[in-house]
Amino acid sequence: MFQIVNRTRSWILIEMIETLDNSNKDNLLVAIERFELVVKATHDVIWDWDLEKNTVWWNDGMKEVFGYTSQEVEPGPESWFNRIHPDDRTEVVHNMHAAIDRGDSNWGDYYRFQRADGSFAYVHDRGYTIRADGKAVRMVGCMRDLSEIVQSDEARQESEDNLQFALNAAQLGVWNMNPETGVVYFDERCRRLYGNPSEEILNYETLIQHIHFEDREKVVNAISNALNPETRTAYDIRYRTVGASDHVLRWLHCTGKAYFTPEGVPYRFSGVSRNVTDEISSKERVAWADQQAAMTVEGSGAGSFLVALDTNEIIYSPTMSRIITGRENGDIKRDFFVMHIHPEDFDKRTAAYEIASKTGELRYEARFVWHDDSVHWVKVIGQYLYDSTGKAISLSGIVMDITDRIESENMIKASEEHLRTLIEQAPVATCMFVGKDMVIELPNEAMLKIWGKGDSVIGKPLREALPPEMLDQQLLNILDHIFETGKPYSASGRQADLIVNGTLETFYFDFTYKPLRNSKGEIYAILDMAVDVTEQVKSRQALERSEERYRLLVDELEQRVQKRTEELHQANQELVNSNSNLQQFAYAASHDMQEPLRKIQSFSSRLQTVYSESFDENGVFMLNRIQDASKRMSSMIDDLLAYSRLTTHDSAFEAVDLNKIVSAVIADLEVSIEEQKSEIRVAQLPVVWGNPSQLTQLVQNLLSNAIKYKKQDIPSEIEIRADDLTETEKADLPRLSPGHRYIKFEVSDNGIGFDEKYLGRIFQMFQRLHGRGEFSGSGIGLALCKKVVQNHHGHITAQSEPDRGATFMVYLPIPN
């Protein structure tokens, strides 16, 4: 039955119905029911605008069509006007009021109306104006949602536009033939392909006459087979036409399809045509070019191949067979590329084919394994060939053996890396000047010390990095001359005036400038090596002056020279042992710094205990910072002291059971293990030859690091094991005594790990890969481990990846 959403209107209708007699009451109810059925059938939104009271009533369609509840709809006309699309609102409202003002009975318009979800519907809105005494008092109407119709029309138009664009882009002409009448419809492009026939209405018999006489029979047969309900063969043919008006010979490629009634009678035959004259006429030139290209490829030492993609059949040259398999007469199929490629390079080939599927060009370098298991580097370059539809039909290309080039590049890289290592570890001042601008690269500490500069000079041209007093024009001319001629230069006892601690001092150096060449033989850098011979030069100068002035004192002078020589020898010896002296100094300095640190800790603790209430919040914060800093300093000094003690090279070596060492360390670290919820698995460990105290420090530092550097929210798993070291493995390791047997002691964890490019840093003093806010520590632990291992004539290294844990490997001697 009819549902009234407005309470006042419903009571009025109820009262009206109650006042009617039964017959009229039934008629009214029937009318109301019919109204409701019409509304449901049309799915329209009904509205009633009271122009005098300025109120609007909506039926349930407002909810069913647009999604609005009765509470969301305002009682006035704003419930209508405010939901009209802003771009349509002004015109719609104006037209409506204009219709009312003109006295029109009907009004209608198309516009966009907002749904409850914020989207807009396309609607057709119509209204009827009710007047009393010539004045408009009400307007009643209905609104229909046309969104689906509008969207369907737009989609159809877009599809037609896309089809026409595709036909134009592919340069295809469209044709359609009625098999019963023989009438043929050609679009403009098809007409041009046939030389623009003059007939307005084309038919099959006339068009056949414009086909080249040698091709007519096969065209007629192809059409007949396509229209035969028993064969229904696809129409796909190439033939020649002779232009109806221009008499130009053209090659056409036509494809089409016949459509049949359920009884098997063809009622439509349609398709497309394309001009392939240029393609056909160029085949001979292409064949000749292919032959010339193949000869050129084979002459260059490369091998060629052609793969038919539909059958995977491959045509190849003997040279390609030799490059891929090592045999020139090998029976190669396409899968031989997969069979012979090195397993580690398979993904590289797959990635190259993925790129080629998008670009049409194949290019990759990979290792191939020959029949004799030898490995060779091969470069593959290919190109896809496509048909008129854009489908790839073949892949052609060449292969080249680039093993010599790769090996040369690897040798150069190894040589460059070796050069860098030599420069960094050189006992004399060394650096490189790269390019004509002489950019400073790889200066070692000794060279930076001579210059009195820090790392800031790296990467800067020599003329900008060093002050004028350190560079004279003669030196710059010498370096320019080396770049031009490639001739090395050396000088002995060359004077250099350098500023040291703000004072200009004179030094003497033996300089060597050697040109470095790249793989092409071009000079790309100059290697500078400088040996400080100031003391020797000054001694020599003093000696020369003494010989001239005091010839009568030869004996005394010889004694002084001998004494000076001994001092120089001692100085050189001290230079060799500088690392040991620095460690002894660290021990003494650390020991002396303990006392003031203890006083800082003691007095700060007393301040915190006695006067904590006298401090404000900032004072308490600073006092806590003092205590934390002193604790870190104390811990660092303790580590320095431990490191310094290792320099004594304690010779009290004995047979040490690693099982007991590890058990004792685990007991000492029990609290940390429980806090970090670490699971430690210890295999049976051997007896080694070493110092128990130092080995305890080694194990404790390695295990502490494994516990500390764990992943968040993941239980720590640590494994300790040891294996015998074979002579083959031993030969690949540095600094192991040839007269001893060794074991490999490993500590593995599943922690945060690290990038192996930092492997050279982690064993150095005070080197940290993480801030103190992430992990505590002094940065000395792994340096201490390295020193312990050196004292035992062993070796330590590590393997790791970020987020995949780390394994520290220690090679220790065992009793003979």
Tab-separated table of N, CA, C and O in Angstrom, residues 118-154:
chain	number	residue	atom	x	y	z
A	118	GLY	N	28.126	10.557	-2.114
A	118	GLY	CA	28.950	11.630	-2.676
A	118	GLY	C	29.085	11.587	-4.179
A	118	GLY	O	29.526	12.571	-4.786
A	119	SER	N	28.755	10.460	-4.815
A	119	SER	CA	28.834	10.380	-6.276
A	119	SER	C	27.620	11.089	-6.888
A	119	SER	O	26.654	11.429	-6.207
A	120	PHE	N	27.671	11.282	-8.228
A	120	PHE	CA	26.600	12.002	-8.920
A	120	PHE	C	25.918	11.076	-9.935
A	120	PHE	O	26.589	10.305	-10.624
A	121	ALA	N	24.612	11.155	-9.977
A	121	ALA	CA	23.809	10.398	-10.936
A	121	ALA	C	23.328	11.343	-12.033
A	121	ALA	O	23.032	12.518	-11.792
A	122	TYR	N	23.244	10.826	-13.291
A	122	TYR	CA	22.641	11.569	-14.390
A	122	TYR	C	21.118	11.340	-14.324
A	122	TYR	O	20.658	10.182	-14.347
A	123	VAL	N	20.316	12.411	-14.215
A	123	VAL	CA	18.872	12.266	-14.030
A	123	VAL	C	18.116	13.066	-15.087
A	123	VAL	O	18.620	14.045	-15.647
A	124	HIS	N	16.878	12.596	-15.355
A	124	HIS	CA	15.922	13.346	-16.168
A	124	HIS	C	14.796	13.739	-15.216
A	124	HIS	O	14.094	12.874	-14.673
A	125	ASP	N	14.616	15.026	-15.000
A	125	ASP	CA	13.659	15.524	-14.017
A	125	ASP	C	12.528	16.262	-14.765
A	125	ASP	O	12.781	17.069	-15.669
A	126	ARG	N	11.253	15.948	-14.367
A	126	ARG	CA	10.101	16.576	-15.000
A	126	ARG	C	9.130	17.033	-13.908
A	126	ARG	O	8.963	16.355	-12.882
A	127	GLY	N	8.472	18.177	-14.134
A	127	GLY	CA	7.526	18.698	-13.148
A	127	GLY	C	6.279	19.292	-13.791
A	127	GLY	O	6.308	19.772	-14.939
A	128	TYR	N	5.200	19.256	-13.047
A	128	TYR	CA	3.918	19.815	-13.504
A	128	TYR	C	3.489	20.876	-12.498
A	128	TYR	O	3.464	20.611	-11.283
A	129	THR	N	3.150	22.072	-12.992
A	129	THR	CA	2.804	23.202	-12.128
A	129	THR	C	1.292	23.262	-11.924
A	129	THR	O	0.516	23.232	-12.889
A	130	ILE	N	0.905	23.349	-10.647
A	130	ILE	CA	-0.520	23.475	-10.272
A	130	ILE	C	-0.773	24.927	-9.881
A	130	ILE	O	-0.017	25.488	-9.063
A	131	ARG	N	-1.806	25.527	-10.441
A	131	ARG	CA	-2.081	26.937	-10.209
A	131	ARG	C	-3.465	27.114	-9.577
A	131	ARG	O	-4.398	26.309	-9.796
A	132	ALA	N	-3.592	28.170	-8.787
A	132	ALA	CA	-4.883	28.548	-8.163
A	132	ALA	C	-5.050	30.054	-8.339
A	132	ALA	O	-4.177	30.831	-7.900
A	133	ASP	N	-6.145	30.434	-8.979
A	133	ASP	CA	-6.394	31.846	-9.252
A	133	ASP	C	-5.254	32.464	-10.054
A	133	ASP	O	-4.822	33.595	-9.808
A	134	GLY	N	-4.709	31.641	-11.007
A	134	GLY	CA	-3.634	32.140	-11.869
A	134	GLY	C	-2.266	32.156	-11.200
A	134	GLY	O	-1.290	32.587	-11.816
A	135	LYS	N	-2.184	31.701	-9.970
A	135	LYS	CA	-0.911	31.727	-9.249
A	135	LYS	C	-0.419	30.290	-9.039
A	135	LYS	O	-1.202	29.409	-8.674
A	136	ALA	N	0.898	30.086	-9.298
A	136	ALA	CA	1.490	28.763	-9.094
A	136	ALA	C	1.594	28.477	-7.600
A	136	ALA	O	2.212	29.238	-6.853
A	137	VAL	N	0.953	27.363	-7.166
A	137	VAL	CA	0.954	27.013	-5.733
A	137	VAL	C	1.707	25.722	-5.456
A	137	VAL	O	2.182	25.500	-4.347
A	138	ARG	N	1.782	24.838	-6.445
A	138	ARG	CA	2.507	23.575	-6.255
A	138	ARG	C	3.156	23.163	-7.572
A	138	ARG	O	2.667	23.539	-8.649
A	139	MET	N	4.213	22.401	-7.403
A	139	MET	CA	4.808	21.732	-8.568
A	139	MET	C	5.087	20.284	-8.166
A	139	MET	O	5.747	20.030	-7.158
A	140	VAL	N	4.546	19.347	-8.919
A	140	VAL	CA	4.703	17.919	-8.627
A	140	VAL	C	5.449	17.287	-9.801
A	140	VAL	O	5.160	17.608	-10.962
A	141	GLY	N	6.390	16.400	-9.465
A	141	GLY	CA	7.167	15.817	-10.550
A	141	GLY	C	7.830	14.510	-10.174
A	141	GLY	O	7.650	13.985	-9.079
A	142	CYS	N	8.628	14.012	-11.088
A	142	CYS	CA	9.373	12.759	-10.868
A	142	CYS	C	10.766	12.882	-11.485
A	142	CYS	O	10.960	13.613	-12.456
A	143	MET	N	11.675	12.154	-10.890
A	143	MET	CA	13.090	12.203	-11.295
A	143	MET	C	13.517	10.774	-11.634
A	143	MET	O	13.306	9.854	-10.835
A	144	ARG	N	14.127	10.577	-12.787
A	144	ARG	CA	14.564	9.238	-13.215
A	144	ARG	C	16.096	9.201	-13.343
A	144	ARG	O	16.698	10.116	-13.919
A	145	ASP	N	16.706	8.131	-12.799
A	145	ASP	CA	18.171	7.944	-12.841
A	145	ASP	C	18.561	7.360	-14.207
A	145	ASP	O	18.179	6.233	-14.541
A	146	LEU	N	19.294	8.146	-15.001
A	146	LEU	CA	19.736	7.720	-16.338
A	146	LEU	C	21.219	7.358	-16.374
A	146	LEU	O	21.813	7.277	-17.461
A	147	SER	N	21.847	7.155	-15.207
A	147	SER	CA	23.310	6.960	-15.150
A	147	SER	C	23.757	5.788	-16.003
A	147	SER	O	24.737	5.871	-16.766
A	148	GLU	N	23.061	4.643	-15.874
A	148	GLU	CA	23.483	3.463	-16.624
A	148	GLU	C	23.361	3.694	-18.120
A	148	GLU	O	24.236	3.270	-18.898
A	149	ILE	N	22.310	4.379	-18.546
A	149	ILE	CA	22.132	4.646	-19.977
A	149	ILE	C	23.235	5.568	-20.491
A	149	ILE	O	23.844	5.325	-21.547
A	150	VAL	N	23.517	6.638	-19.734
A	150	VAL	CA	24.562	7.588	-20.132
A	150	VAL	C	25.922	6.891	-20.193
A	150	VAL	O	26.696	7.066	-21.154
A	151	GLN	N	26.206	6.084	-19.146
A	151	GLN	CA	27.500	5.396	-19.125
A	151	GLN	C	27.602	4.396	-20.267
A	151	GLN	O	28.674	4.226	-20.859
A	152	SER	N	26.501	3.717	-20.570
A	152	SER	CA	26.527	2.762	-21.678
A	152	SER	C	26.784	3.470	-22.993
A	152	SER	O	27.571	3.015	-23.825
A	153	ASP	N	26.132	4.624	-23.224
A	153	ASP	CA	26.355	5.387	-24.449
A	153	ASP	C	27.792	5.862	-24.546
A	153	ASP	O	28.413	5.813	-25.619
A	154	GLU	N	28.328	6.340	-23.421
A	154	GLU	CA	29.718	6.819	-23.429
A	154	GLU	C	30.680	5.663	-23.715
A	154	GLU	O	31.655	5.822	-24.459
